[in-house]
Amino acid sequence: MRTVGNDLVRHQLHENRKWYLLLGALLIIFGVVLLASLGMATLSVVFLFGILMMVGGVLHIVAAFKIFDGGYRWLWAIFGVLYLIAGYYAFTAPVQTAVVLTSLLAIALIIGGIIRIINAFMFKPLPGWGWTLFSGLLTLLTGILIIASPTSPFWVLGMFLGIDILFQGINYLTLAAAIRNIPPSSADV
């Protein structure tokens, strides 16, 4: 039975390889375009944030009246309204939203860097603790640089989005190359 499952997986991988190649190439192109226009990429992140907050608001309100009873209902409804307000704010004040989101990101990176540095010293007796220290210092430095740069709200979010999409594309191309090296299933032969 195990061979049949493996054959099916290998067959599906080989059958979909061209789609992984196409998706990888498109994502790489899209990532490069985003990196070339960081301002527009940042606005895309802000608008995506706004859409997700509004969807979350509607879901909270629906849940408040379809799932919950009593006092919890109104708490969920209030959360829904707050989400809707945050989403609306993202659309009506995208620059201010980018500033807030970038500041929150920088603060999270600084806190994360400090925690990693502390963890590195806790793991000092173990091999590889230096990599944790290096990661913490790099994360801390990134957060400090973002906070210190007055123009960071106009490019940081877009840069992170562009890099993420670029690496997703590379990942799909790598997957497609790896599939080529997997022997075909008995169904393909």
Short mmCIF file of C-alpha atoms in Angstrom, two decimals:
data_model
loop_
_atom_site.label_atom_id
_atom_site.label_comp_id
_atom_site.label_asym_id
_atom_site.label_seq_id
_atom_site.Cartn_x
_atom_site.Cartn_y
_atom_site.Cartn_z
CA MET A 1 0.00 0.00 0.00
CA ARG A 2 2.83 2.38 0.85
CA THR A 3 4.24 2.08 -2.68
CA VAL A 4 0.89 3.03 -4.20
CA GLY A 5 0.80 6.21 -2.07
CA ASN A 6 4.39 7.08 -2.98
CA ASP A 7 3.67 6.45 -6.65
CA LEU A 8 0.64 8.74 -6.46
CA VAL A 9 2.65 11.52 -4.80
CA ARG A 10 5.50 11.18 -7.32
CA HIS A 11 3.00 11.18 -10.19
CA GLN A 12 1.31 14.34 -8.88
CA LEU A 13 4.66 16.07 -8.37
CA HIS A 14 5.80 15.29 -11.91
CA GLU A 15 2.41 16.25 -13.34
CA ASN A 16 2.46 19.64 -11.56
CA ARG A 17 6.15 20.46 -12.08
CA LYS A 18 5.43 22.91 -14.90
CA TRP A 19 3.05 24.82 -12.61
CA TYR A 20 5.73 25.07 -9.92
CA LEU A 21 8.12 26.43 -12.56
CA LEU A 22 5.57 28.98 -13.79
CA LEU A 23 4.55 30.04 -10.29
CA GLY A 24 8.19 30.34 -9.24
CA ALA A 25 9.08 32.49 -12.24
CA LEU A 26 6.04 34.74 -11.76
CA LEU A 27 6.72 35.19 -8.05
CA ILE A 28 10.36 36.08 -8.73
CA ILE A 29 9.31 38.66 -11.32
CA PHE A 30 6.66 40.05 -8.96
CA GLY A 31 9.17 40.16 -6.07
CA VAL A 32 11.69 42.07 -8.20
CA VAL A 33 9.00 44.52 -9.30
CA LEU A 34 7.99 45.07 -5.66
CA LEU A 35 11.61 45.62 -4.65
CA ALA A 36 11.99 48.12 -7.49
CA SER A 37 8.96 50.10 -6.28
CA LEU A 38 9.09 49.91 -2.49
CA GLY A 39 6.60 52.75 -1.98
CA MET A 40 3.91 50.99 -3.98
CA ALA A 41 4.74 47.70 -2.28
CA THR A 42 4.34 49.35 1.13
CA LEU A 43 0.95 50.74 0.09
CA SER A 44 -0.02 47.24 -1.03
CA VAL A 45 0.84 45.91 2.44
CA VAL A 46 -1.19 48.69 4.08
CA PHE A 47 -4.21 48.05 1.85
CA LEU A 48 -3.94 44.29 2.42
CA PHE A 49 -3.84 45.00 6.16
CA GLY A 50 -6.97 47.15 5.76
CA ILE A 51 -8.82 44.45 3.85
CA LEU A 52 -7.88 41.77 6.38
CA MET A 53 -8.91 43.98 9.30
CA MET A 54 -12.30 44.65 7.67
CA VAL A 55 -12.87 40.96 6.94
CA GLY A 56 -11.90 40.20 10.54
CA GLY A 57 -14.33 42.85 11.75
CA VAL A 58 -17.22 41.39 9.78
CA LEU A 59 -16.37 37.88 11.01
CA HIS A 60 -16.27 39.09 14.63
CA ILE A 61 -19.66 40.77 14.27
CA VAL A 62 -21.18 37.70 12.61
CA ALA A 63 -19.72 35.50 15.36
CA ALA A 64 -21.06 37.86 18.01
CA PHE A 65 -24.65 37.36 16.91
CA LYS A 66 -24.51 33.81 15.55
CA ILE A 67 -22.30 32.03 18.11
CA PHE A 68 -22.12 33.90 21.39
CA ASP A 69 -24.73 34.81 24.01
CA GLY A 70 -24.91 37.38 26.76
CA GLY A 71 -22.04 39.71 27.60
CA TYR A 72 -19.59 37.88 25.36
CA ARG A 73 -21.72 38.78 22.36
CA TRP A 74 -21.15 42.48 22.90
CA LEU A 75 -17.44 42.02 23.53
CA TRP A 76 -17.08 40.25 20.18
CA ALA A 77 -19.21 42.93 18.51
CA ILE A 78 -16.99 45.67 19.96
CA PHE A 79 -13.89 43.86 18.66
CA GLY A 80 -15.57 43.63 15.26
CA VAL A 81 -16.28 47.36 15.20
CA LEU A 82 -12.68 48.13 16.26
CA TYR A 83 -11.37 45.90 13.47
CA LEU A 84 -13.62 47.69 10.97
CA ILE A 85 -12.37 51.08 12.19
CA ALA A 86 -8.73 49.93 11.87
CA GLY A 87 -9.40 48.68 8.33
CA TYR A 88 -11.14 51.90 7.38
CA TYR A 89 -8.24 53.90 8.84
CA ALA A 90 -5.78 51.92 6.70
CA PHE A 91 -7.67 52.97 3.55
CA THR A 92 -8.23 56.60 4.52
CA ALA A 93 -4.80 57.25 6.09
CA PRO A 94 -2.36 54.82 4.43
CA VAL A 95 0.76 56.84 5.26
CA GLN A 96 -0.09 57.04 8.96
CA THR A 97 -0.95 53.33 8.93
CA ALA A 98 2.42 52.56 7.35
CA VAL A 99 4.13 54.59 10.10
CA VAL A 100 2.25 52.71 12.83
CA LEU A 101 2.83 49.27 11.29
CA THR A 102 6.52 49.99 10.68
CA SER A 103 6.94 51.22 14.25
CA LEU A 104 5.25 48.09 15.62
CA LEU A 105 7.48 45.94 13.43
CA ALA A 106 10.61 47.74 14.67
CA ILE A 107 9.53 47.36 18.30
CA ALA A 108 8.83 43.65 17.78
CA LEU A 109 12.26 43.19 16.17
CA ILE A 110 14.00 45.00 19.03
CA ILE A 111 12.19 42.92 21.66
CA GLY A 112 12.82 39.72 19.68
CA GLY A 113 16.51 40.58 19.32
CA ILE A 114 16.89 41.21 23.05
CA ILE A 115 15.17 37.90 23.86
CA ARG A 116 17.44 36.01 21.44
CA ILE A 117 20.54 37.63 22.90
CA ILE A 118 19.46 36.64 26.43
CA ASN A 119 18.70 33.10 25.18
CA ALA A 120 22.13 32.91 23.56
CA PHE A 121 23.85 33.56 26.88
CA MET A 122 21.58 31.01 28.56
CA PHE A 123 22.65 28.47 25.90
CA LYS A 124 26.33 29.44 26.09
CA PRO A 125 27.44 25.98 27.32
CA LEU A 126 25.85 24.39 24.23
CA PRO A 127 27.46 24.24 20.81
CA GLY A 128 26.02 26.70 18.30
CA TRP A 129 25.04 29.32 20.88
CA GLY A 130 26.97 31.89 18.84
CA TRP A 131 24.48 31.58 15.98
CA THR A 132 21.65 32.45 18.36
CA LEU A 133 23.68 35.44 19.57
CA PHE A 134 24.38 36.50 15.97
CA SER A 135 20.69 36.17 15.08
CA GLY A 136 19.70 38.23 18.12
CA LEU A 137 22.21 40.97 17.37
CA LEU A 138 21.10 41.10 13.73
CA THR A 139 17.42 41.26 14.71
CA LEU A 140 18.10 43.96 17.33
CA LEU A 141 20.17 45.99 14.86
CA THR A 142 17.44 45.70 12.20
CA GLY A 143 14.81 47.01 14.63
CA ILE A 144 17.06 49.90 15.71
CA LEU A 145 17.84 50.84 12.09
CA ILE A 146 14.15 50.82 11.20
CA ILE A 147 13.24 53.05 14.16
CA ALA A 148 16.20 55.37 13.51
CA SER A 149 15.37 55.93 9.84
CA PRO A 150 12.72 58.62 9.32
CA THR A 151 11.94 57.26 5.84
CA SER A 152 11.53 53.62 6.90
CA PRO A 153 7.69 53.67 6.89
CA PHE A 154 7.85 54.30 3.14
CA TRP A 155 9.99 51.30 2.22
CA VAL A 156 10.41 48.73 5.02
CA LEU A 157 7.04 46.97 4.71
CA GLY A 158 7.37 46.87 0.93
CA MET A 159 10.91 45.53 1.17
CA PHE A 160 9.83 42.72 3.51
CA LEU A 161 6.94 41.86 1.17
CA GLY A 162 9.17 41.93 -1.90
CA ILE A 163 11.84 39.76 -0.28
CA ASP A 164 9.21 37.29 0.95
CA ILE A 165 7.64 36.94 -2.50
CA LEU A 166 11.06 36.71 -4.17
CA PHE A 167 12.09 33.85 -1.86
CA GLN A 168 8.76 32.09 -2.37
CA GLY A 169 9.50 32.15 -6.09
CA ILE A 170 12.99 30.77 -5.53
CA ASN A 171 11.46 28.08 -3.33
CA TYR A 172 9.07 26.99 -6.10
CA LEU A 173 11.85 26.90 -8.69
CA THR A 174 13.99 24.84 -6.31
CA LEU A 175 11.08 22.47 -5.77
CA ALA A 176 10.59 22.11 -9.53
CA ALA A 177 14.31 21.35 -9.97
CA ALA A 178 14.16 18.76 -7.18
CA ILE A 179 11.11 17.09 -8.75
CA ARG A 180 13.11 16.60 -11.95
CA ASN A 181 15.54 14.43 -9.93
CA ILE A 182 12.79 12.26 -8.39
CA PRO A 183 12.31 9.06 -10.37
CA PRO A 184 8.92 8.97 -12.08
CA SER A 185 6.17 6.75 -10.69
CA SER A 186 5.22 3.51 -12.36
CA ALA A 187 2.15 5.32 -13.75
CA ASP A 188 4.43 7.77 -15.61
CA VAL A 189 6.56 5.07 -17.19
#
